[in-house]
Amino acid sequence: MDKILRVNMTELSTKTESVPTAWAGLGGRGLTSTIVAAEVPATCHALGENNKLVFAPGLLTGTPAANSGRLSAGAKSPLTSTIKESNAGGTAAQMLARLGVKALIIEGLPKADKWYSLHVSKEGVTVQEESELVGKGNFAVIEALEARLGKKTGILTIGPAGELKMTAANISVKDPDSKIRSHGRGGLGAVMGSKKIKFITINDEGAPGVKIAEPEKFKTAARTFAKALLDHPVSGEGLPTYGTNVLVNILNEAGGLPTKNFTIGQFDGHDKISGETLHDTIVARGGKPKHGCHAGCIIQCSQVYHDKDGKYLTSGFEYETIWGLGADCCIDNLDDIALADNIMDDIGIDSIETAVMFGVAMEAGILPFGDSKEMLRLLTDEIGKGTPLGRILGGGAGSVGRAYGVTRVPVVKNQAIPAYDPRSVKGIGITYATSTMGADHTSGYTIATNILNVGGFVDPLKKDGQVELSRNLQIATAAVDSTGMCIFVAFPALDIPECLPALIDMINARFGISLTGDDVTNLGKQVLKTERKFNIEAGFTKEHDRLPEFFKSEPVAPHNAVWDFSDEEIDEFWNF
């Protein structure tokens, strides 16, 4: 039977609870957001005793379904002050699911100035004092814990940024190669740090596993679903070959590649940091151009990147990070960007928020545009060591903008805008403005239809159809995030008729139920409305669903496009 594990850090106590009926049909984001909305006072301090940190595997996580190994983490965000869900691959989600853990809820703050760890097994969850690994980077933590507990141990950990409660801090997850995936956005690493939890370990030995109510029906649907993933040109060909960084040249061509802190839409050095160059460099150095972030991934859009001497440098080297440190900071040295990614993994800080922050820092004159060596020094010597300047930088783009009086600060609800200029790709601008979690491309990835012609085509330079596109994709994404599926299953789901019904058939076969497509859509709507209600109670209004004013006043080359939506047009988003 599924269970809820609850940890009270004030009392240093734990208990196992049965799953309330109202939560039984939820998983992943749907469950984390429901729990946060029900149990966290919306106006509380995100780093205070009343916030809660919730982890939940998805509805299909732990089954043989392809690409179903995502773990959701939720809390009130210290970066945005909104509700937050972030999901990541790695090994933890499938281990928790096999143990029958529907959700792990962490509440309260310790009374003593001590650090702790949690350990999850088939017996439940225990709290232990920890001193040896406090202050260590994530790679050292994983290495030490594997030596202490065995290579098969699942690990969630925070680095120095999380310990210092920097609002751009993330939670790192061990992947199948003992490297790192991240619950990146929203500062959830600071929430874990506030609760004085350095790491969570998981042992699924003797786990009951995930029971499937109708195995044959599940197997048939799973085969159809996997075939759709492999048959689609994006999920079956583009992403496995070039990774997410395939988008550099595509967005540059579209004039939507934000460059020099969002002043222009194309980067002269795009070829040096492109997905094609990344692929060729990896192959030449003996790395892995295809790699999965969790067991059962068949898209394999991750990769392993080596330095010029053939030594590991980073993996999961994503477009948004390469764009942010590359085009947005005017850096065309892929090795320096990869080294920065490695450092950010180790200190445990979001590589999107931090990349955009550096663009703002360059605008502020903290370092020159294009100076990758000083960027690396600031990461290591300032952010990594928690100096006063490092704390400002570790607070993200908005923090630097406020401290240095910068007006071109690309944030919504204080979260950095990633990778796609909303003036040239207007659909993603609606997503940035209206997302319940601050600027977040994954909330409603209109790039699929605006740029990649997936699910049809909506002209990225025109306003027509953008609100409806973002709305439909945000609803669908909220549902997908609840299943434990990777967001990239959306590509075949939009284009291949058999894909979405197969996904629904897998859910039905897993639980022995009979959901319809409408039920899944309604789940997505319910999740969004739950999140929005929390935000309204926290003090957010429709006036917060806006892009920074410079997007309206500063046209972006090469199309001289501006953000030209009225407030009334943006507010239409919530009419569902």
Coordinates of C-alpha atoms in Angstrom, one line a residue:
M1 CA 0.0 0.0 0.0
D2 CA 1.2 3.5 -0.8
K3 CA 2.0 5.7 2.2
I4 CA 2.9 9.2 3.2
L5 CA 6.2 9.7 5.2
R6 CA 6.2 12.8 7.4
V7 CA 9.2 14.2 9.1
N8 CA 9.0 16.9 11.8
M9 CA 12.4 18.6 12.1
T10 CA 11.3 20.6 15.2
E11 CA 10.7 17.4 17.2
L12 CA 13.1 15.3 15.1
S13 CA 10.3 12.8 14.8
T14 CA 8.9 10.8 11.9
K15 CA 5.7 8.9 11.2
T16 CA 4.1 6.9 8.4
E17 CA 0.5 7.9 7.4
S18 CA -2.0 6.3 5.1
V19 CA -2.8 8.2 1.9
P20 CA -5.9 10.4 2.2
T21 CA -8.7 9.6 -0.3
A22 CA -8.4 13.1 -1.8
W23 CA -4.7 12.5 -2.6
A24 CA -5.1 8.9 -4.0
G25 CA -5.4 9.9 -7.6
L26 CA -2.5 12.4 -7.5
G27 CA 1.2 12.1 -8.0
G28 CA 4.2 14.3 -8.9
R29 CA 3.3 18.0 -9.3
G30 CA -0.4 17.5 -8.7
L31 CA 0.4 16.0 -5.3
T32 CA 3.2 18.4 -4.2
S33 CA 1.1 21.4 -5.1
T34 CA -2.0 20.0 -3.4
I35 CA -0.1 19.3 -0.2
V36 CA 1.7 22.7 -0.2
A37 CA -1.6 24.5 -0.8
A38 CA -3.4 22.6 1.9
E39 CA -0.7 22.7 4.6
V40 CA 1.5 25.7 4.1
P41 CA 0.2 29.2 5.0
A42 CA 0.5 31.2 1.8
T43 CA 1.9 34.3 3.6
C44 CA 4.5 32.4 5.6
H45 CA 8.3 33.1 5.3
A46 CA 9.6 30.6 2.8
L47 CA 12.6 29.9 5.0
G48 CA 10.6 29.8 8.2
E49 CA 9.1 27.0 10.3
N50 CA 5.7 27.0 8.5
N51 CA 7.0 26.1 5.1
K52 CA 7.1 22.5 4.1
L53 CA 9.3 20.6 1.6
V54 CA 7.5 17.8 -0.3
F55 CA 8.8 15.2 -2.6
A56 CA 6.5 13.0 -4.7
P57 CA 7.1 10.5 -7.5
G58 CA 4.7 10.6 -10.4
L59 CA 1.7 8.3 -11.0
L60 CA 3.7 6.1 -13.4
T61 CA 7.1 6.3 -11.7
G62 CA 8.5 3.0 -10.8
T63 CA 6.7 1.2 -13.6
P64 CA 8.4 0.0 -16.9
A65 CA 6.9 3.0 -18.7
A66 CA 9.5 4.8 -20.8
N67 CA 10.7 8.1 -19.5
S68 CA 8.6 8.0 -16.3
G69 CA 11.4 8.5 -13.7
R70 CA 10.8 12.1 -12.7
L71 CA 10.6 13.3 -9.1
S72 CA 8.7 16.4 -8.1
A73 CA 9.8 18.6 -5.2
G74 CA 7.4 21.3 -3.9
A75 CA 7.3 24.2 -1.4
K76 CA 6.7 27.9 -1.1
S77 CA 9.6 29.4 -3.1
P78 CA 12.1 31.7 -1.3
L79 CA 13.0 33.2 -4.7
T80 CA 9.5 34.0 -6.0
S81 CA 7.3 33.8 -2.8
T82 CA 4.9 31.8 -5.0
I83 CA 4.1 28.1 -4.8
K84 CA 6.8 26.0 -6.5
E85 CA 7.2 22.6 -8.1
S86 CA 10.5 21.5 -9.7
N87 CA 11.0 18.0 -11.2
A88 CA 14.2 16.1 -11.9
G89 CA 15.5 12.8 -13.2
G90 CA 18.0 10.7 -11.4
T91 CA 17.5 7.5 -9.3
A92 CA 15.5 8.8 -6.3
A93 CA 12.0 8.9 -7.9
Q94 CA 11.9 5.3 -8.9
M95 CA 13.3 4.1 -5.6
L96 CA 10.7 6.0 -3.6
A97 CA 8.0 4.7 -5.9
R98 CA 9.2 1.1 -5.4
L99 CA 9.1 1.7 -1.7
G100 CA 5.5 2.7 -1.9
V101 CA 6.2 6.3 -0.8
K102 CA 3.5 8.5 -2.3
A103 CA 5.0 11.6 -0.7
L104 CA 7.7 12.6 1.7
I105 CA 6.7 15.7 3.7
I106 CA 9.3 17.6 5.7
E107 CA 8.1 20.3 8.2
G108 CA 9.3 22.5 11.0
L109 CA 12.8 23.8 11.8
P110 CA 15.3 22.2 14.2
K111 CA 15.7 23.8 17.6
A112 CA 19.5 23.1 17.8
D113 CA 22.1 24.6 15.5
K114 CA 23.0 21.1 14.1
W115 CA 22.8 19.5 10.7
Y116 CA 20.9 16.3 9.9
S117 CA 20.3 13.7 7.3
L118 CA 17.2 11.6 6.5
H119 CA 17.3 7.9 5.5
V120 CA 14.4 6.3 3.7
S121 CA 14.0 2.5 3.5
K122 CA 11.2 -0.1 3.6
E123 CA 11.0 0.5 7.4
G124 CA 10.1 4.2 6.9
V125 CA 12.2 7.3 7.4
T126 CA 14.8 8.1 10.1
V127 CA 16.6 11.3 11.1
Q128 CA 20.2 11.3 12.0
E129 CA 22.7 14.0 13.0
E130 CA 25.3 14.8 10.3
S131 CA 28.6 16.6 10.7
E132 CA 31.2 15.0 8.4
L133 CA 29.7 16.2 5.1
V134 CA 28.5 19.7 6.1
G135 CA 30.2 22.3 3.9
K136 CA 31.1 19.7 1.2
G137 CA 30.2 20.0 -2.4
N138 CA 27.7 17.7 -4.0
F139 CA 30.2 15.5 -5.8
A140 CA 32.1 14.8 -2.6
V141 CA 28.9 14.1 -0.8
I142 CA 27.8 11.5 -3.3
E143 CA 31.2 9.9 -3.3
A144 CA 31.3 9.7 0.5
L145 CA 27.8 8.4 0.8
E146 CA 28.4 5.6 -1.7
A147 CA 31.4 4.6 0.3
R148 CA 29.4 4.7 3.5
L149 CA 26.2 3.1 2.3
G150 CA 26.9 1.4 -1.1
K151 CA 26.8 2.3 -4.8
K152 CA 23.1 1.6 -5.1
T153 CA 22.0 4.3 -2.6
G154 CA 19.7 7.0 -3.8
I155 CA 20.8 10.5 -2.8
L156 CA 19.2 14.0 -2.7
T157 CA 21.7 16.6 -1.5
I158 CA 22.3 20.3 -1.2
G159 CA 25.7 22.0 -1.7
P160 CA 27.1 25.1 0.0
A161 CA 24.6 27.3 -1.7
G162 CA 21.7 25.5 -0.1
E163 CA 23.4 25.4 3.3
L164 CA 23.8 29.2 3.0
K165 CA 20.1 29.5 2.0
M166 CA 20.9 31.3 -1.2
T167 CA 17.6 31.8 -3.0
A168 CA 19.0 30.3 -6.3
A169 CA 20.1 27.2 -4.5
N170 CA 18.9 23.8 -5.9
I171 CA 18.5 20.3 -4.7
S172 CA 20.8 17.8 -6.4
V173 CA 19.8 14.2 -7.3
K174 CA 22.2 11.4 -8.0
D175 CA 21.8 10.0 -11.5
P176 CA 22.6 6.4 -12.6
D177 CA 26.2 7.3 -13.2
S178 CA 26.6 8.9 -9.7
K179 CA 26.6 12.3 -11.3
I180 CA 24.1 15.1 -10.7
R181 CA 20.6 16.1 -11.9
S182 CA 18.9 19.1 -10.3
H183 CA 15.6 20.3 -8.8
G184 CA 16.8 23.6 -10.3
R185 CA 14.5 26.5 -10.1
G186 CA 12.8 28.4 -7.3
G187 CA 15.4 28.1 -4.5
L188 CA 14.2 24.8 -3.1
G189 CA 17.8 24.0 -2.0
A190 CA 17.5 27.0 0.4
V191 CA 14.3 25.5 1.9
M192 CA 16.1 22.2 2.5
G193 CA 19.0 24.2 4.0
S194 CA 16.6 26.1 6.3
K195 CA 15.5 22.7 7.7
K196 CA 19.2 21.8 8.3
I197 CA 19.0 18.7 6.1
K198 CA 22.3 18.2 4.2
F199 CA 21.1 15.1 2.4
I200 CA 18.5 12.4 2.1
T201 CA 19.5 8.8 1.3
I202 CA 17.3 6.0 0.0
N203 CA 17.7 2.3 0.2
D204 CA 15.0 0.3 -1.8
E205 CA 16.3 -3.1 -0.8
G206 CA 13.3 -5.4 -0.2
A207 CA 10.9 -2.8 -1.6
P208 CA 7.5 -4.2 -2.5
G209 CA 7.7 -2.6 -6.0
V210 CA 4.9 -1.0 -8.0
K211 CA 1.9 -3.2 -8.5
I212 CA 0.2 -2.9 -11.9
A213 CA -3.5 -3.7 -11.8
E214 CA -3.8 -4.9 -15.4
P215 CA -0.3 -6.0 -16.6
E216 CA -1.1 -7.1 -20.2
K217 CA -3.0 -3.9 -20.9
F218 CA -0.1 -1.9 -19.4
K219 CA 2.4 -3.8 -21.6
T220 CA 0.5 -3.1 -24.8
A221 CA 0.1 0.6 -24.0
A222 CA 3.7 0.9 -23.0
R223 CA 4.9 -0.5 -26.3
T224 CA 2.7 1.9 -28.3
F225 CA 3.9 4.8 -26.2
A226 CA 7.6 4.0 -26.5
K227 CA 7.2 3.6 -30.3
A228 CA 5.7 7.1 -30.5
L229 CA 8.6 8.6 -28.6
L230 CA 11.1 6.9 -31.0
D231 CA 9.1 7.7 -34.1
H232 CA 8.9 11.4 -33.6
P233 CA 11.6 13.5 -35.3
V234 CA 12.3 15.6 -32.2
S235 CA 12.2 13.0 -29.4
G236 CA 13.5 10.2 -31.6
E237 CA 16.1 11.9 -33.7
G238 CA 16.9 15.6 -32.8
L239 CA 17.2 15.3 -29.1
P240 CA 19.1 12.0 -29.0
T241 CA 21.6 13.3 -31.5
Y242 CA 22.3 16.8 -30.4
G243 CA 20.6 17.1 -27.0
T244 CA 18.6 20.1 -26.0
N245 CA 21.4 22.3 -27.3
V246 CA 20.2 21.6 -30.8
L247 CA 18.1 24.8 -30.2
V248 CA 21.1 27.3 -30.3
N249 CA 21.2 27.5 -34.1
I250 CA 17.4 27.2 -34.4
L251 CA 16.7 30.1 -32.0
N252 CA 19.5 32.1 -33.5
E253 CA 18.0 31.8 -36.9
A254 CA 14.6 32.8 -35.5
G255 CA 16.0 35.9 -33.9
G256 CA 14.9 34.6 -30.5
L257 CA 18.3 33.8 -28.9
P258 CA 18.6 36.4 -26.2
T259 CA 22.1 37.9 -26.4
K260 CA 24.1 40.4 -24.2
N261 CA 21.5 40.5 -21.4
F262 CA 18.5 40.4 -23.8
T263 CA 19.6 43.4 -25.9
I264 CA 19.6 41.5 -29.3
G265 CA 18.2 38.2 -30.6
Q266 CA 21.2 36.7 -32.3
F267 CA 24.7 35.8 -31.2
D268 CA 27.7 36.1 -33.6
G269 CA 29.4 33.1 -31.8
H270 CA 26.4 30.8 -32.0
D271 CA 28.3 28.2 -34.0
K272 CA 31.0 27.8 -31.4
I273 CA 28.4 26.9 -28.7
S274 CA 25.8 25.1 -30.9
G275 CA 24.4 21.6 -30.4
E276 CA 26.3 20.4 -33.5
T277 CA 29.6 21.7 -32.1
L278 CA 28.8 20.2 -28.7
H279 CA 28.1 16.8 -30.3
D280 CA 31.3 16.8 -32.4
T281 CA 33.4 17.9 -29.4
I282 CA 31.9 15.1 -27.2
V283 CA 32.6 12.4 -29.8
A284 CA 36.1 13.7 -30.5
R285 CA 37.0 13.5 -26.8
G286 CA 35.4 10.1 -26.1
G287 CA 32.4 11.3 -24.1
K288 CA 28.8 10.2 -24.6
P289 CA 26.6 12.1 -27.0
K290 CA 23.6 10.0 -25.8
H291 CA 22.8 9.5 -22.2
G292 CA 19.7 9.1 -20.0
C293 CA 19.1 11.0 -16.8
H294 CA 17.2 8.1 -15.3
A295 CA 16.7 4.4 -15.9
G296 CA 14.1 3.7 -18.6
C297 CA 14.8 6.9 -20.6
I298 CA 14.7 6.1 -24.3
I299 CA 15.1 9.7 -25.6
Q300 CA 18.6 10.0 -24.2
C301 CA 18.9 13.7 -24.7
S302 CA 21.5 14.0 -22.0
Q303 CA 25.2 13.5 -22.6
V304 CA 28.6 13.3 -20.9
Y305 CA 31.1 16.1 -21.8
H306 CA 34.8 15.6 -21.3
D307 CA 37.5 18.2 -21.2
K308 CA 40.4 18.3 -23.8
D309 CA 42.3 15.7 -21.8
G310 CA 39.3 13.3 -21.9
K311 CA 38.3 13.7 -18.2
Y312 CA 34.7 14.1 -17.0
L313 CA 33.6 17.7 -16.9
T314 CA 29.8 17.7 -16.9
S315 CA 26.6 15.8 -17.9
G316 CA 23.1 16.9 -18.6
F317 CA 24.7 19.9 -20.3
E318 CA 21.5 21.7 -21.3
Y319 CA 20.6 24.4 -23.9
E320 CA 19.3 26.8 -21.3
T321 CA 22.7 26.8 -19.4
I322 CA 24.8 27.0 -22.6
W323 CA 22.6 29.8 -24.0
G324 CA 22.7 31.7 -20.7
L325 CA 26.4 31.6 -20.1
G326 CA 27.1 31.7 -23.8
A327 CA 25.0 34.1 -25.9
D328 CA 23.5 36.0 -23.0
C329 CA 26.9 36.6 -21.5
C330 CA 28.7 36.8 -24.9
I331 CA 31.0 33.8 -24.1
D332 CA 31.8 31.5 -26.9
N333 CA 34.2 29.1 -25.1
L334 CA 32.3 25.8 -24.6
D335 CA 34.9 24.4 -22.2
D336 CA 34.6 27.3 -19.9
I337 CA 30.8 27.0 -20.0
A338 CA 31.1 23.3 -19.2
L339 CA 33.4 24.0 -16.3
A340 CA 31.0 26.6 -15.0
D341 CA 28.2 23.9 -15.2
N342 CA 30.4 21.5 -13.2
I343 CA 31.0 24.2 -10.5
M344 CA 27.3 25.0 -10.3
D345 CA 26.5 21.3 -9.9
D346 CA 29.0 21.0 -7.1
I347 CA 27.9 24.1 -5.1
G348 CA 24.3 23.3 -5.8
I349 CA 22.9 26.4 -7.6
D350 CA 20.4 26.7 -10.4
S351 CA 22.3 26.9 -13.7
I352 CA 19.5 28.9 -15.4
E353 CA 19.0 31.5 -12.6
T354 CA 22.8 31.9 -12.2
A355 CA 23.4 32.1 -16.0
V356 CA 20.9 34.9 -16.4
M357 CA 22.2 36.5 -13.2
F358 CA 25.7 36.8 -14.8
G359 CA 24.2 38.7 -17.8
V360 CA 22.7 41.2 -15.3
A361 CA 26.0 41.3 -13.4
M362 CA 27.8 42.1 -16.6
E363 CA 25.3 44.8 -17.3
A364 CA 26.0 46.1 -13.8
G365 CA 29.8 46.2 -14.4
I366 CA 30.7 43.6 -11.9
L367 CA 32.6 41.8 -14.7
P368 CA 32.8 42.5 -18.5
F369 CA 30.7 40.8 -21.1
G370 CA 32.5 37.8 -22.4
D371 CA 34.9 37.4 -19.4
S372 CA 34.5 33.7 -18.8
K373 CA 37.6 33.5 -16.5
E374 CA 36.2 36.1 -14.1
M375 CA 32.8 34.3 -14.2
L376 CA 34.5 31.1 -13.1
R377 CA 36.3 32.9 -10.3
L378 CA 33.1 34.5 -9.0
L379 CA 31.4 31.1 -9.0
T380 CA 34.2 29.5 -7.0
D381 CA 35.6 32.3 -4.8
E382 CA 32.5 34.4 -4.1
I383 CA 29.3 32.3 -4.5
G384 CA 31.0 29.0 -3.5
K385 CA 32.4 30.6 -0.4
G386 CA 29.4 32.7 0.6
T387 CA 31.1 36.1 0.6
P388 CA 28.9 39.2 0.8
L389 CA 29.2 39.6 -3.0
G390 CA 28.7 35.9 -3.4
R391 CA 25.4 36.1 -1.5
I392 CA 24.1 38.8 -3.7
L393 CA 25.0 36.8 -6.8
G394 CA 23.6 33.6 -5.3
G395 CA 20.3 35.4 -4.9
G396 CA 19.8 35.4 -8.6
A397 CA 19.2 37.9 -11.4
G398 CA 16.7 40.0 -9.4
S399 CA 19.0 40.2 -6.4
V400 CA 21.8 41.6 -8.5
G401 CA 19.5 44.0 -10.3
R402 CA 18.3 45.5 -7.0
A403 CA 21.7 45.7 -5.5
Y404 CA 23.3 47.5 -8.5
G405 CA 20.3 49.5 -9.8
V406 CA 20.0 47.7 -13.1
T407 CA 16.8 48.3 -15.0
R408 CA 17.1 45.6 -17.7
V409 CA 16.5 42.7 -15.4
P410 CA 14.8 39.8 -17.2
V411 CA 12.6 38.3 -14.4
V412 CA 9.0 37.5 -13.7
K413 CA 7.9 37.2 -10.1
N414 CA 11.7 37.5 -9.4
Q415 CA 12.6 34.3 -11.4
A416 CA 14.9 34.7 -14.3
I417 CA 13.5 34.4 -17.9
P418 CA 15.3 31.7 -19.7
A419 CA 16.6 31.1 -23.2
Y420 CA 13.9 32.4 -25.5
D421 CA 13.2 36.1 -26.2
P422 CA 9.5 36.8 -25.6
R423 CA 9.5 39.6 -28.1
S424 CA 10.5 37.3 -30.9
V425 CA 8.7 34.2 -29.6
K426 CA 5.5 35.6 -28.2
G427 CA 3.9 32.4 -27.0
I428 CA 6.6 31.8 -24.5
G429 CA 6.2 35.3 -23.3
I430 CA 2.6 34.5 -22.3
T431 CA 3.9 31.4 -20.4
Y432 CA 6.5 33.5 -18.6
A433 CA 3.9 36.1 -17.6
T434 CA 1.2 33.8 -16.4
S435 CA 3.1 30.7 -15.0
T436 CA 2.2 30.2 -11.4
M437 CA 6.0 29.8 -10.6
G438 CA 7.6 32.8 -12.2
A439 CA 9.3 32.8 -15.6
D440 CA 9.5 29.1 -16.5
H441 CA 9.7 27.8 -20.1
T442 CA 8.8 24.3 -19.0
S443 CA 5.4 25.4 -17.7
G444 CA 4.0 25.7 -21.2
Y445 CA 6.6 25.1 -23.8
T446 CA 5.2 27.0 -26.8
I447 CA 8.6 26.7 -28.6
A448 CA 7.2 23.4 -29.8
T449 CA 4.5 25.1 -31.9
N450 CA 6.0 28.6 -32.4
I451 CA 9.5 27.4 -33.6
L452 CA 9.6 23.6 -34.1
N453 CA 6.2 23.2 -35.9
V454 CA 5.1 20.5 -33.4
G455 CA 1.3 20.3 -32.9
G456 CA 0.8 22.7 -35.8
F457 CA 2.3 26.2 -36.2
V458 CA 1.5 29.5 -34.5
D459 CA 3.6 32.4 -35.9
P460 CA 6.0 33.4 -33.1
L461 CA 6.1 37.1 -34.2
K462 CA 2.3 37.6 -34.2
K463 CA 0.0 37.8 -31.2
D464 CA -2.7 35.6 -32.8
G465 CA -3.4 32.4 -31.0
Q466 CA -0.6 32.7 -28.4
V467 CA -2.7 33.0 -25.3
E468 CA -4.7 29.9 -26.3
L469 CA -1.5 28.0 -27.1
S470 CA 0.1 28.8 -23.8
R471 CA -3.0 28.0 -21.9
N472 CA -3.5 24.6 -23.6
L473 CA 0.2 23.7 -23.1
Q474 CA 0.3 24.8 -19.4
I475 CA -2.8 22.7 -18.7
A476 CA -1.3 19.7 -20.4
T477 CA 2.1 20.2 -18.7
A478 CA 0.6 20.3 -15.3
A479 CA -1.0 16.9 -16.0
V480 CA 2.2 15.4 -17.5
D481 CA 4.2 16.7 -14.5
S482 CA 1.8 14.7 -12.3
T483 CA 2.6 11.4 -14.1
G484 CA 6.3 11.4 -13.5
M485 CA 6.9 11.7 -17.3
C486 CA 9.6 13.7 -18.9
I487 CA 8.3 16.9 -20.5
F488 CA 9.6 15.8 -23.9
V489 CA 6.9 13.2 -24.2
A490 CA 4.8 16.2 -25.2
F491 CA 6.4 16.3 -28.7
P492 CA 4.9 12.9 -29.9
A493 CA 1.8 13.6 -27.8
L494 CA 1.1 16.7 -29.9
D495 CA 1.8 15.0 -33.3
I496 CA 1.2 11.2 -33.1
P497 CA -2.4 10.3 -32.5
E498 CA -1.7 7.0 -30.6
C499 CA 0.7 8.6 -28.1
L500 CA -1.6 10.4 -25.6
P501 CA -4.2 7.6 -25.5
A502 CA -1.4 5.2 -24.8
L503 CA -0.3 7.3 -21.9
I504 CA -3.8 7.4 -20.5
D505 CA -4.1 3.6 -21.0
M506 CA -1.0 3.1 -19.0
I507 CA -2.4 5.1 -16.1
N508 CA -5.7 3.2 -16.3
A509 CA -3.9 -0.2 -16.4
R510 CA -1.6 0.8 -13.5
F511 CA -4.5 1.6 -11.2
G512 CA -7.3 -0.4 -12.6
I513 CA -9.4 2.8 -13.4
S514 CA -11.0 4.3 -16.5
L515 CA -9.8 7.9 -17.0
T516 CA -10.6 9.7 -20.2
G517 CA -8.8 12.4 -22.1
D518 CA -11.1 15.0 -20.4
D519 CA -10.2 13.6 -17.0
V520 CA -6.5 14.3 -17.7
T521 CA -7.2 17.8 -19.0
N522 CA -9.3 18.5 -15.9
L523 CA -6.4 17.3 -13.7
G524 CA -4.2 19.8 -15.4
K525 CA -6.7 22.6 -14.8
Q526 CA -7.2 21.6 -11.2
V527 CA -3.4 21.7 -10.6
L528 CA -3.1 25.2 -12.1
K529 CA -6.1 26.6 -10.2
T530 CA -4.8 25.1 -6.9
E531 CA -1.4 26.8 -7.5
R532 CA -3.0 30.1 -8.5
K533 CA -5.2 30.1 -5.4
F534 CA -2.2 29.7 -3.2
N535 CA -0.5 32.6 -5.0
I536 CA -3.5 34.9 -4.6
E537 CA -3.6 34.1 -0.9
A538 CA 0.1 35.0 -0.8
G539 CA -0.7 38.4 -2.2
F540 CA -0.2 38.0 -5.9
T541 CA -2.6 39.7 -8.3
K542 CA -3.1 39.7 -12.1
E543 CA -0.7 42.7 -12.1
H544 CA 2.1 40.3 -11.3
D545 CA 1.4 38.4 -14.5
R546 CA 3.5 40.9 -16.5
L547 CA 6.9 41.0 -18.3
P548 CA 9.5 43.6 -17.4
E549 CA 8.7 47.0 -19.0
F550 CA 11.9 47.0 -21.1
F551 CA 10.4 44.3 -23.3
K552 CA 7.8 46.8 -24.4
S553 CA 10.1 49.8 -24.9
E554 CA 13.2 48.1 -26.4
P555 CA 12.8 46.5 -29.8
V556 CA 14.9 43.4 -30.3
A557 CA 17.0 42.8 -33.5
P558 CA 16.8 41.4 -36.1
H559 CA 13.0 41.6 -36.3
N560 CA 12.7 44.8 -34.2
A561 CA 10.0 42.9 -32.3
V562 CA 8.5 44.3 -29.1
W563 CA 6.2 42.8 -26.4
D564 CA 2.9 44.2 -27.5
F565 CA 0.3 42.4 -25.5
S566 CA -2.1 44.5 -23.5
D567 CA -2.8 43.6 -19.8
E568 CA -6.4 42.6 -20.8
E569 CA -5.1 40.2 -23.4
I570 CA -2.7 38.6 -20.9
D571 CA -5.4 38.2 -18.3
E572 CA -7.5 36.2 -20.8
F573 CA -5.2 33.3 -20.0
W574 CA -7.1 32.5 -16.8
N575 CA -10.5 32.2 -18.5
F576 CA -10.9 28.4 -18.2

